Amino acid sequence: MDQQATDFVVATRAALAQLSALAVQYSFSVVGALLLLIVGWLAAGIFSRWAHEGLGRIRGFDATLAQFFANIIRYAILIIVVVMVLGQFGVQTASILAALGAVGLAIGLALQGTLQNIAAGIMLLVLRPLRVGEYIETPSVSGTVQDIGLFATELKTYDGLYRLTPNSLLWNVPVTNHSRLPTRMHDLKLHVADQDAIERSMQMLLDMATSDERVLKQPAPVAFVTDLTDGGAVISLRYWANTGVWWAVSRDMTKRAKEAFHTAGITVRTA
């Protein structure tokens, strides 16, 4: 009995000594892991902010693209930090990377549509057919761009509605950008019923365009006959205006033309 008690005491002391050694060893690992997490988190935020500010200073560099690259830097640093933390506990990082690759492949096969949106989002950010603040139009959607994300683009419609559009719907179709170029042309077409009033009608339209300061002098406004009909002719007034005021000018010119022709007693209708 005495020998058994002695053996039990010795085994207990050995186990406690081993546990103490493991506790000391892993306590350092835990402290080191916490320090790595804190330093890595701070470093990710600092480098991400530096990248965003540095790219923002580049003239003509898109703000959304700068934020995109800043986020990539942040997540890349965080992934490296997590791998280093796992290495503190003796985990084989090579096997972790292999497992992550396998998981990524499985997720990629399951989320092919999502990956298409990500790829489209990257192409939209790199080639920039649309930017924040621009009004765009596609066969399926239209609106002012509010934000371009990796998965979807936020739009605001002309009547103030919020629209979230998958990026793949903006990349695989023709996109008309109404805001990109500095000037736009407006082609105002009217049907004049009186054959004898065609020349006078064209001169009235030209006078109306040249008297408006918002209409550009170059290219100069032109008026011409577009088509002949049994009941008269279709005449066109073609002029250019700055993109920022194009909408207001086109509406005003249509209204002024109607009032001027009504005052002159010439019967017209939009063609």
PDB file of C-alpha atoms in Angstrom:
ATOM      1  CA  MET A   1       0.000   0.000   0.000  1.00  0.00           C
ATOM      2  CA  ASP A   2       2.828   2.384   0.899  1.00  0.00           C
ATOM      3  CA  GLN A   3       4.487   1.716  -2.459  1.00  0.00           C
ATOM      4  CA  GLN A   4       1.221   2.378  -4.353  1.00  0.00           C
ATOM      5  CA  ALA A   5       0.695   5.641  -2.462  1.00  0.00           C
ATOM      6  CA  THR A   6       4.237   6.690  -3.219  1.00  0.00           C
ATOM      7  CA  ASP A   7       3.801   5.878  -6.937  1.00  0.00           C
ATOM      8  CA  PHE A   8       0.526   7.873  -7.025  1.00  0.00           C
ATOM      9  CA  VAL A   9       2.172  10.909  -5.442  1.00  0.00           C
ATOM     10  CA  VAL A  10       5.086  10.743  -7.865  1.00  0.00           C
ATOM     11  CA  ALA A  11       2.746  10.433 -10.868  1.00  0.00           C
ATOM     12  CA  THR A  12       0.619  13.303  -9.624  1.00  0.00           C
ATOM     13  CA  ARG A  13       3.637  15.532  -9.159  1.00  0.00           C
ATOM     14  CA  ALA A  14       4.903  14.652 -12.648  1.00  0.00           C
ATOM     15  CA  ALA A  15       1.507  15.426 -14.172  1.00  0.00           C
ATOM     16  CA  LEU A  16       1.304  18.753 -12.354  1.00  0.00           C
ATOM     17  CA  ALA A  17       4.817  19.634 -13.440  1.00  0.00           C
ATOM     18  CA  GLN A  18       3.943  18.815 -17.036  1.00  0.00           C
ATOM     19  CA  LEU A  19       0.726  20.839 -16.840  1.00  0.00           C
ATOM     20  CA  SER A  20       2.634  23.775 -15.365  1.00  0.00           C
ATOM     21  CA  ALA A  21       5.159  23.609 -18.198  1.00  0.00           C
ATOM     22  CA  LEU A  22       2.375  23.457 -20.779  1.00  0.00           C
ATOM     23  CA  ALA A  23       0.565  26.348 -19.095  1.00  0.00           C
ATOM     24  CA  VAL A  24       3.704  28.475 -19.158  1.00  0.00           C
ATOM     25  CA  GLN A  25       4.402  27.525 -22.769  1.00  0.00           C
ATOM     26  CA  TYR A  26       0.885  28.218 -24.034  1.00  0.00           C
ATOM     27  CA  SER A  27       0.493  31.327 -21.917  1.00  0.00           C
ATOM     28  CA  PHE A  28       3.356  32.847 -23.891  1.00  0.00           C
ATOM     29  CA  SER A  29       1.700  31.642 -27.094  1.00  0.00           C
ATOM     30  CA  VAL A  30      -1.605  33.200 -26.088  1.00  0.00           C
ATOM     31  CA  VAL A  31       0.049  36.488 -25.144  1.00  0.00           C
ATOM     32  CA  GLY A  32       2.014  36.473 -28.398  1.00  0.00           C
ATOM     33  CA  ALA A  33      -1.135  35.688 -30.392  1.00  0.00           C
ATOM     34  CA  LEU A  34      -3.033  38.546 -28.734  1.00  0.00           C
ATOM     35  CA  LEU A  35      -0.173  40.950 -29.431  1.00  0.00           C
ATOM     36  CA  LEU A  36      -0.068  39.805 -33.069  1.00  0.00           C
ATOM     37  CA  LEU A  37      -3.819  40.309 -33.405  1.00  0.00           C
ATOM     38  CA  ILE A  38      -3.714  43.792 -31.901  1.00  0.00           C
ATOM     39  CA  VAL A  39      -0.669  44.901 -33.906  1.00  0.00           C
ATOM     40  CA  GLY A  40      -2.026  43.299 -37.092  1.00  0.00           C
ATOM     41  CA  TRP A  41      -5.437  44.935 -36.685  1.00  0.00           C
ATOM     42  CA  LEU A  42      -3.857  48.348 -36.154  1.00  0.00           C
ATOM     43  CA  ALA A  43      -1.410  47.854 -39.019  1.00  0.00           C
ATOM     44  CA  ALA A  44      -4.189  46.785 -41.385  1.00  0.00           C
ATOM     45  CA  GLY A  45      -6.156  49.938 -40.597  1.00  0.00           C
ATOM     46  CA  ILE A  46      -3.108  52.211 -40.898  1.00  0.00           C
ATOM     47  CA  PHE A  47      -1.862  50.773 -44.207  1.00  0.00           C
ATOM     48  CA  SER A  48      -5.399  50.742 -45.612  1.00  0.00           C
ATOM     49  CA  ARG A  49      -5.859  54.393 -44.687  1.00  0.00           C
ATOM     50  CA  TRP A  50      -2.477  55.326 -46.132  1.00  0.00           C
ATOM     51  CA  ALA A  51      -3.299  53.556 -49.387  1.00  0.00           C
ATOM     52  CA  HIS A  52      -6.683  55.278 -49.633  1.00  0.00           C
ATOM     53  CA  GLU A  53      -5.225  58.717 -48.940  1.00  0.00           C
ATOM     54  CA  GLY A  54      -2.265  58.167 -51.272  1.00  0.00           C
ATOM     55  CA  LEU A  55      -4.402  56.988 -54.177  1.00  0.00           C
ATOM     56  CA  GLY A  56      -6.838  59.831 -53.492  1.00  0.00           C
ATOM     57  CA  ARG A  57      -4.055  62.344 -54.114  1.00  0.00           C
ATOM     58  CA  ILE A  58      -3.516  61.009 -57.627  1.00  0.00           C
ATOM     59  CA  ARG A  59      -5.297  63.339 -60.016  1.00  0.00           C
ATOM     60  CA  GLY A  60      -8.132  61.650 -61.880  1.00  0.00           C
ATOM     61  CA  PHE A  61      -7.998  58.470 -59.775  1.00  0.00           C
ATOM     62  CA  ASP A  62     -11.511  57.248 -59.031  1.00  0.00           C
ATOM     63  CA  ALA A  63     -12.498  57.407 -55.338  1.00  0.00           C
ATOM     64  CA  THR A  64     -14.330  54.084 -55.492  1.00  0.00           C
ATOM     65  CA  LEU A  65     -11.289  52.378 -57.011  1.00  0.00           C
ATOM     66  CA  ALA A  66      -9.077  53.843 -54.263  1.00  0.00           C
ATOM     67  CA  GLN A  67     -11.396  52.422 -51.594  1.00  0.00           C
ATOM     68  CA  PHE A  68     -11.392  49.054 -53.362  1.00  0.00           C
ATOM     69  CA  PHE A  69      -7.585  48.753 -53.301  1.00  0.00           C
ATOM     70  CA  ALA A  70      -7.470  49.985 -49.707  1.00  0.00           C
ATOM     71  CA  ASN A  71      -9.879  47.213 -48.678  1.00  0.00           C
ATOM     72  CA  ILE A  72      -7.788  44.593 -50.496  1.00  0.00           C
ATOM     73  CA  ILE A  73      -4.682  45.698 -48.564  1.00  0.00           C
ATOM     74  CA  ARG A  74      -6.576  45.597 -45.275  1.00  0.00           C
ATOM     75  CA  TYR A  75      -7.962  42.083 -45.790  1.00  0.00           C
ATOM     76  CA  ALA A  76      -4.624  40.763 -47.068  1.00  0.00           C
ATOM     77  CA  ILE A  77      -2.847  41.955 -43.911  1.00  0.00           C
ATOM     78  CA  LEU A  78      -5.550  40.463 -41.689  1.00  0.00           C
ATOM     79  CA  ILE A  79      -5.280  37.075 -43.425  1.00  0.00           C
ATOM     80  CA  ILE A  80      -1.485  37.068 -42.943  1.00  0.00           C
ATOM     81  CA  VAL A  81      -1.948  37.947 -39.253  1.00  0.00           C
ATOM     82  CA  VAL A  82      -4.426  35.092 -38.721  1.00  0.00           C
ATOM     83  CA  VAL A  83      -2.011  32.600 -40.324  1.00  0.00           C
ATOM     84  CA  MET A  84       0.812  33.886 -38.071  1.00  0.00           C
ATOM     85  CA  VAL A  85      -1.397  33.542 -34.983  1.00  0.00           C
ATOM     86  CA  LEU A  86      -2.205  29.937 -35.840  1.00  0.00           C
ATOM     87  CA  GLY A  87       1.503  29.304 -36.283  1.00  0.00           C
ATOM     88  CA  GLN A  88       2.030  30.428 -32.678  1.00  0.00           C
ATOM     89  CA  PHE A  89       0.073  27.370 -31.541  1.00  0.00           C
ATOM     90  CA  GLY A  90       2.041  24.965 -33.706  1.00  0.00           C
ATOM     91  CA  VAL A  91      -0.582  24.664 -36.443  1.00  0.00           C
ATOM     92  CA  GLN A  92       0.889  23.787 -39.828  1.00  0.00           C
ATOM     93  CA  THR A  93       0.091  26.804 -41.984  1.00  0.00           C
ATOM     94  CA  ALA A  94       0.713  24.900 -45.218  1.00  0.00           C
ATOM     95  CA  SER A  95      -2.167  22.560 -44.443  1.00  0.00           C
ATOM     96  CA  ILE A  96      -4.339  25.549 -43.533  1.00  0.00           C
ATOM     97  CA  LEU A  97      -3.645  27.222 -46.866  1.00  0.00           C
ATOM     98  CA  ALA A  98      -4.403  23.969 -48.688  1.00  0.00           C
ATOM     99  CA  ALA A  99      -7.680  23.633 -46.777  1.00  0.00           C
ATOM    100  CA  LEU A 100      -8.585  27.220 -47.522  1.00  0.00           C
ATOM    101  CA  GLY A 101      -7.887  26.599 -51.197  1.00  0.00           C
ATOM    102  CA  ALA A 102     -10.189  23.584 -51.220  1.00  0.00           C
ATOM    103  CA  VAL A 103     -12.907  25.488 -49.376  1.00  0.00           C
ATOM    104  CA  GLY A 104     -12.515  28.409 -51.771  1.00  0.00           C
ATOM    105  CA  LEU A 105     -12.901  26.101 -54.762  1.00  0.00           C
ATOM    106  CA  ALA A 106     -16.052  24.551 -53.311  1.00  0.00           C
ATOM    107  CA  ILE A 107     -17.520  27.946 -52.511  1.00  0.00           C
ATOM    108  CA  GLY A 108     -16.589  29.204 -55.974  1.00  0.00           C
ATOM    109  CA  LEU A 109     -18.424  26.351 -57.663  1.00  0.00           C
ATOM    110  CA  ALA A 110     -21.472  26.949 -55.476  1.00  0.00           C
ATOM    111  CA  LEU A 111     -21.477  30.718 -56.010  1.00  0.00           C
ATOM    112  CA  GLN A 112     -20.704  31.078 -59.697  1.00  0.00           C
ATOM    113  CA  GLY A 113     -23.219  33.882 -60.104  1.00  0.00           C
ATOM    114  CA  THR A 114     -21.706  35.798 -57.206  1.00  0.00           C
ATOM    115  CA  LEU A 115     -18.208  35.376 -58.641  1.00  0.00           C
ATOM    116  CA  GLN A 116     -19.478  36.752 -61.935  1.00  0.00           C
ATOM    117  CA  ASN A 117     -20.674  39.838 -60.095  1.00  0.00           C
ATOM    118  CA  ILE A 118     -17.289  40.191 -58.375  1.00  0.00           C
ATOM    119  CA  ALA A 119     -15.438  39.869 -61.694  1.00  0.00           C
ATOM    120  CA  ALA A 120     -17.799  42.385 -63.286  1.00  0.00           C
ATOM    121  CA  GLY A 121     -17.344  44.731 -60.327  1.00  0.00           C
ATOM    122  CA  ILE A 122     -13.559  44.603 -60.706  1.00  0.00           C
ATOM    123  CA  MET A 123     -13.829  45.353 -64.428  1.00  0.00           C
ATOM    124  CA  LEU A 124     -16.202  48.243 -63.738  1.00  0.00           C
ATOM    125  CA  LEU A 125     -13.778  49.674 -61.189  1.00  0.00           C
ATOM    126  CA  VAL A 126     -10.742  49.267 -63.450  1.00  0.00           C
ATOM    127  CA  LEU A 127     -12.178  50.367 -66.813  1.00  0.00           C
ATOM    128  CA  ARG A 128     -14.651  52.846 -65.247  1.00  0.00           C
ATOM    129  CA  PRO A 129     -17.435  53.033 -67.859  1.00  0.00           C
ATOM    130  CA  LEU A 130     -19.438  54.598 -65.026  1.00  0.00           C
ATOM    131  CA  ARG A 131     -18.488  56.646 -61.976  1.00  0.00           C
ATOM    132  CA  VAL A 132     -20.180  57.869 -58.836  1.00  0.00           C
ATOM    133  CA  GLY A 133     -22.464  60.805 -59.644  1.00  0.00           C
ATOM    134  CA  GLU A 134     -22.952  59.955 -63.327  1.00  0.00           C
ATOM    135  CA  TYR A 135     -26.332  59.212 -64.901  1.00  0.00           C
ATOM    136  CA  ILE A 136     -26.302  55.956 -66.871  1.00  0.00           C
ATOM    137  CA  GLU A 137     -28.804  53.975 -68.880  1.00  0.00           C
ATOM    138  CA  THR A 138     -28.865  50.318 -69.921  1.00  0.00           C
ATOM    139  CA  PRO A 139     -31.571  48.224 -71.602  1.00  0.00           C
ATOM    140  CA  SER A 140     -32.821  47.194 -68.150  1.00  0.00           C
ATOM    141  CA  VAL A 141     -31.862  49.909 -65.632  1.00  0.00           C
ATOM    142  CA  SER A 142     -31.123  53.626 -65.464  1.00  0.00           C
ATOM    143  CA  GLY A 143     -30.221  56.103 -62.755  1.00  0.00           C
ATOM    144  CA  THR A 144     -27.492  58.118 -61.072  1.00  0.00           C
ATOM    145  CA  VAL A 145     -24.621  56.014 -59.718  1.00  0.00           C
ATOM    146  CA  GLN A 146     -24.388  56.255 -55.911  1.00  0.00           C
ATOM    147  CA  ASP A 147     -21.808  53.554 -55.164  1.00  0.00           C
ATOM    148  CA  ILE A 148     -19.947  50.806 -57.046  1.00  0.00           C
ATOM    149  CA  GLY A 149     -19.338  47.723 -54.918  1.00  0.00           C
ATOM    150  CA  LEU A 150     -17.754  44.353 -55.594  1.00  0.00           C
ATOM    151  CA  PHE A 151     -21.123  42.597 -55.862  1.00  0.00           C
ATOM    152  CA  ALA A 152     -23.622  45.281 -56.898  1.00  0.00           C
ATOM    153  CA  THR A 153     -23.967  48.932 -57.866  1.00  0.00           C
ATOM    154  CA  GLU A 154     -26.303  51.345 -56.097  1.00  0.00           C
ATOM    155  CA  LEU A 155     -28.375  53.633 -58.325  1.00  0.00           C
ATOM    156  CA  LYS A 156     -30.822  56.446 -57.677  1.00  0.00           C
ATOM    157  CA  THR A 157     -33.583  56.659 -60.280  1.00  0.00           C
ATOM    158  CA  TYR A 158     -34.786  59.951 -61.709  1.00  0.00           C
ATOM    159  CA  ASP A 159     -37.870  59.796 -59.470  1.00  0.00           C
ATOM    160  CA  GLY A 160     -35.796  59.319 -56.302  1.00  0.00           C
ATOM    161  CA  LEU A 161     -35.979  55.527 -55.880  1.00  0.00           C
ATOM    162  CA  TYR A 162     -33.130  53.334 -54.626  1.00  0.00           C
ATOM    163  CA  ARG A 163     -32.068  50.561 -56.982  1.00  0.00           C
ATOM    164  CA  LEU A 164     -29.461  47.852 -56.291  1.00  0.00           C
ATOM    165  CA  THR A 165     -28.216  46.302 -59.531  1.00  0.00           C
ATOM    166  CA  PRO A 166     -25.934  43.227 -59.795  1.00  0.00           C
ATOM    167  CA  ASN A 167     -22.671  44.178 -61.481  1.00  0.00           C
ATOM    168  CA  SER A 168     -23.039  41.462 -64.109  1.00  0.00           C
ATOM    169  CA  LEU A 169     -26.098  43.289 -65.493  1.00  0.00           C
ATOM    170  CA  LEU A 170     -23.979  46.411 -66.028  1.00  0.00           C
ATOM    171  CA  TRP A 171     -20.950  44.737 -67.564  1.00  0.00           C
ATOM    172  CA  ASN A 172     -22.511  42.423 -70.155  1.00  0.00           C
ATOM    173  CA  VAL A 173     -24.749  45.056 -71.777  1.00  0.00           C
ATOM    174  CA  PRO A 174     -24.254  48.392 -73.572  1.00  0.00           C
ATOM    175  CA  VAL A 175     -24.082  51.261 -71.068  1.00  0.00           C
ATOM    176  CA  THR A 176     -25.063  54.782 -72.132  1.00  0.00           C
ATOM    177  CA  ASN A 177     -23.381  57.384 -69.925  1.00  0.00           C
ATOM    178  CA  HIS A 178     -25.259  60.672 -70.082  1.00  0.00           C
ATOM    179  CA  SER A 179     -22.783  62.552 -67.877  1.00  0.00           C
ATOM    180  CA  ARG A 180     -19.315  61.534 -69.065  1.00  0.00           C
ATOM    181  CA  LEU A 181     -18.776  63.922 -72.005  1.00  0.00           C
ATOM    182  CA  PRO A 182     -18.809  67.695 -71.443  1.00  0.00           C
ATOM    183  CA  THR A 183     -21.304  68.606 -74.198  1.00  0.00           C
ATOM    184  CA  ARG A 184     -24.438  67.071 -75.715  1.00  0.00           C
ATOM    185  CA  MET A 185     -26.517  67.662 -78.816  1.00  0.00           C
ATOM    186  CA  HIS A 186     -30.266  68.167 -78.885  1.00  0.00           C
ATOM    187  CA  ASP A 187     -32.301  67.542 -82.022  1.00  0.00           C
ATOM    188  CA  LEU A 188     -35.661  69.313 -81.778  1.00  0.00           C
ATOM    189  CA  LYS A 189     -38.024  68.069 -84.502  1.00  0.00           C
ATOM    190  CA  LEU A 190     -41.320  69.749 -85.404  1.00  0.00           C
ATOM    191  CA  HIS A 191     -43.920  69.014 -88.045  1.00  0.00           C
ATOM    192  CA  VAL A 192     -45.004  72.163 -89.889  1.00  0.00           C
ATOM    193  CA  ALA A 193     -48.346  71.820 -91.632  1.00  0.00           C
ATOM    194  CA  ASP A 194     -48.063  74.954 -93.773  1.00  0.00           C
ATOM    195  CA  GLN A 195     -45.681  74.567 -96.728  1.00  0.00           C
ATOM    196  CA  ASP A 196     -45.318  78.329 -97.075  1.00  0.00           C
ATOM    197  CA  ALA A 197     -44.134  78.678 -93.475  1.00  0.00           C
ATOM    198  CA  ILE A 198     -41.208  76.234 -93.637  1.00  0.00           C
ATOM    199  CA  GLU A 199     -38.459  78.796 -94.272  1.00  0.00           C
ATOM    200  CA  ARG A 200     -39.872  81.187 -91.693  1.00  0.00           C
ATOM    201  CA  SER A 201     -40.175  78.364 -89.175  1.00  0.00           C
ATOM    202  CA  MET A 202     -36.523  77.368 -89.575  1.00  0.00           C
ATOM    203  CA  GLN A 203     -35.406  80.974 -89.141  1.00  0.00           C
ATOM    204  CA  MET A 204     -37.520  81.304 -86.009  1.00  0.00           C
ATOM    205  CA  LEU A 205     -35.871  78.221 -84.532  1.00  0.00           C
ATOM    206  CA  LEU A 206     -32.397  79.512 -85.377  1.00  0.00           C
ATOM    207  CA  ASP A 207     -33.131  82.908 -83.821  1.00  0.00           C
ATOM    208  CA  MET A 208     -34.453  81.203 -80.719  1.00  0.00           C
ATOM    209  CA  ALA A 209     -31.308  79.049 -80.363  1.00  0.00           C
ATOM    210  CA  THR A 210     -28.785  81.833 -80.991  1.00  0.00           C
ATOM    211  CA  SER A 211     -30.505  84.106 -78.461  1.00  0.00           C
ATOM    212  CA  ASP A 212     -30.099  81.557 -75.665  1.00  0.00           C
ATOM    213  CA  GLU A 213     -26.762  81.999 -73.867  1.00  0.00           C
ATOM    214  CA  ARG A 214     -26.718  78.351 -72.818  1.00  0.00           C
ATOM    215  CA  VAL A 215     -26.582  77.178 -76.438  1.00  0.00           C
ATOM    216  CA  LEU A 216     -22.983  76.780 -77.606  1.00  0.00           C
ATOM    217  CA  LYS A 217     -21.734  78.919 -80.469  1.00  0.00           C
ATOM    218  CA  GLN A 218     -19.516  76.120 -81.726  1.00  0.00           C
ATOM    219  CA  PRO A 219     -20.748  73.916 -83.245  1.00  0.00           C
ATOM    220  CA  ALA A 220     -23.227  76.499 -84.440  1.00  0.00           C
ATOM    221  CA  PRO A 221     -26.961  75.710 -84.334  1.00  0.00           C
ATOM    222  CA  VAL A 222     -28.453  74.555 -87.635  1.00  0.00           C
ATOM    223  CA  ALA A 223     -32.023  74.186 -88.887  1.00  0.00           C
ATOM    224  CA  PHE A 224     -32.988  72.016 -91.850  1.00  0.00           C
ATOM    225  CA  VAL A 225     -35.802  69.999 -93.380  1.00  0.00           C
ATOM    226  CA  THR A 226     -35.694  66.403 -92.203  1.00  0.00           C
ATOM    227  CA  ASP A 227     -38.606  64.951 -94.149  1.00  0.00           C
ATOM    228  CA  LEU A 228     -41.435  65.951 -96.474  1.00  0.00           C
ATOM    229  CA  THR A 229     -44.994  64.798 -95.862  1.00  0.00           C
ATOM    230  CA  ASP A 230     -48.361  65.248 -97.527  1.00  0.00           C
ATOM    231  CA  GLY A 231     -49.365  67.660 -94.799  1.00  0.00           C
ATOM    232  CA  GLY A 232     -46.182  69.762 -94.739  1.00  0.00           C
ATOM    233  CA  ALA A 233     -42.614  69.042 -93.629  1.00  0.00           C
ATOM    234  CA  VAL A 234     -40.599  67.925 -90.644  1.00  0.00           C
ATOM    235  CA  ILE A 235     -37.966  70.489 -89.665  1.00  0.00           C
ATOM    236  CA  SER A 236     -35.141  70.010 -87.177  1.00  0.00           C
ATOM    237  CA  LEU A 237     -33.215  72.371 -84.949  1.00  0.00           C
ATOM    238  CA  ARG A 238     -29.871  70.866 -83.967  1.00  0.00           C
ATOM    239  CA  TYR A 239     -27.754  72.572 -81.336  1.00  0.00           C
ATOM    240  CA  TRP A 240     -25.202  71.745 -78.625  1.00  0.00           C
ATOM    241  CA  ALA A 241     -25.165  72.600 -74.903  1.00  0.00           C
ATOM    242  CA  ASN A 242     -23.074  71.761 -71.866  1.00  0.00           C
ATOM    243  CA  THR A 243     -24.072  68.450 -70.304  1.00  0.00           C
ATOM    244  CA  GLY A 244     -24.869  70.042 -66.941  1.00  0.00           C
ATOM    245  CA  VAL A 245     -27.605  72.247 -68.418  1.00  0.00           C
ATOM    246  CA  TRP A 246     -28.642  70.102 -71.377  1.00  0.00           C
ATOM    247  CA  TRP A 247     -31.838  68.808 -69.772  1.00  0.00           C
ATOM    248  CA  ALA A 248     -33.076  72.260 -68.782  1.00  0.00           C
ATOM    249  CA  VAL A 249     -32.157  73.777 -72.155  1.00  0.00           C
ATOM    250  CA  SER A 250     -33.906  71.060 -74.166  1.00  0.00           C
ATOM    251  CA  ARG A 251     -37.116  71.445 -72.143  1.00  0.00           C
ATOM    252  CA  ASP A 252     -37.013  75.233 -72.396  1.00  0.00           C
ATOM    253  CA  MET A 253     -36.386  75.197 -76.142  1.00  0.00           C
ATOM    254  CA  THR A 254     -39.349  72.895 -76.744  1.00  0.00           C
ATOM    255  CA  LYS A 255     -41.612  75.133 -74.674  1.00  0.00           C
ATOM    256  CA  ARG A 256     -40.353  78.334 -76.318  1.00  0.00           C
ATOM    257  CA  ALA A 257     -40.807  76.852 -79.798  1.00  0.00           C
ATOM    258  CA  LYS A 258     -44.418  75.962 -79.084  1.00  0.00           C
ATOM    259  CA  GLU A 259     -45.168  79.439 -77.727  1.00  0.00           C
ATOM    260  CA  ALA A 260     -43.388  81.208 -80.610  1.00  0.00           C
ATOM    261  CA  PHE A 261     -45.173  79.231 -83.304  1.00  0.00           C
ATOM    262  CA  HIS A 262     -48.513  79.715 -81.566  1.00  0.00           C
ATOM    263  CA  THR A 263     -47.944  83.477 -81.474  1.00  0.00           C
ATOM    264  CA  ALA A 264     -46.962  83.499 -85.157  1.00  0.00           C
ATOM    265  CA  GLY A 265     -50.067  81.499 -86.109  1.00  0.00           C
ATOM    266  CA  ILE A 266     -48.086  78.535 -87.470  1.00  0.00           C
ATOM    267  CA  THR A 267     -49.527  75.099 -86.768  1.00  0.00           C
ATOM    268  CA  VAL A 268     -46.884  72.644 -85.601  1.00  0.00           C
ATOM    269  CA  ARG A 269     -46.654  69.417 -83.659  1.00  0.00           C
ATOM    270  CA  THR A 270     -43.749  67.365 -82.396  1.00  0.00           C
ATOM    271  CA  ALA A 271     -42.481  64.890 -84.966  1.00  0.00           C
TER     272      ALA A 271
END
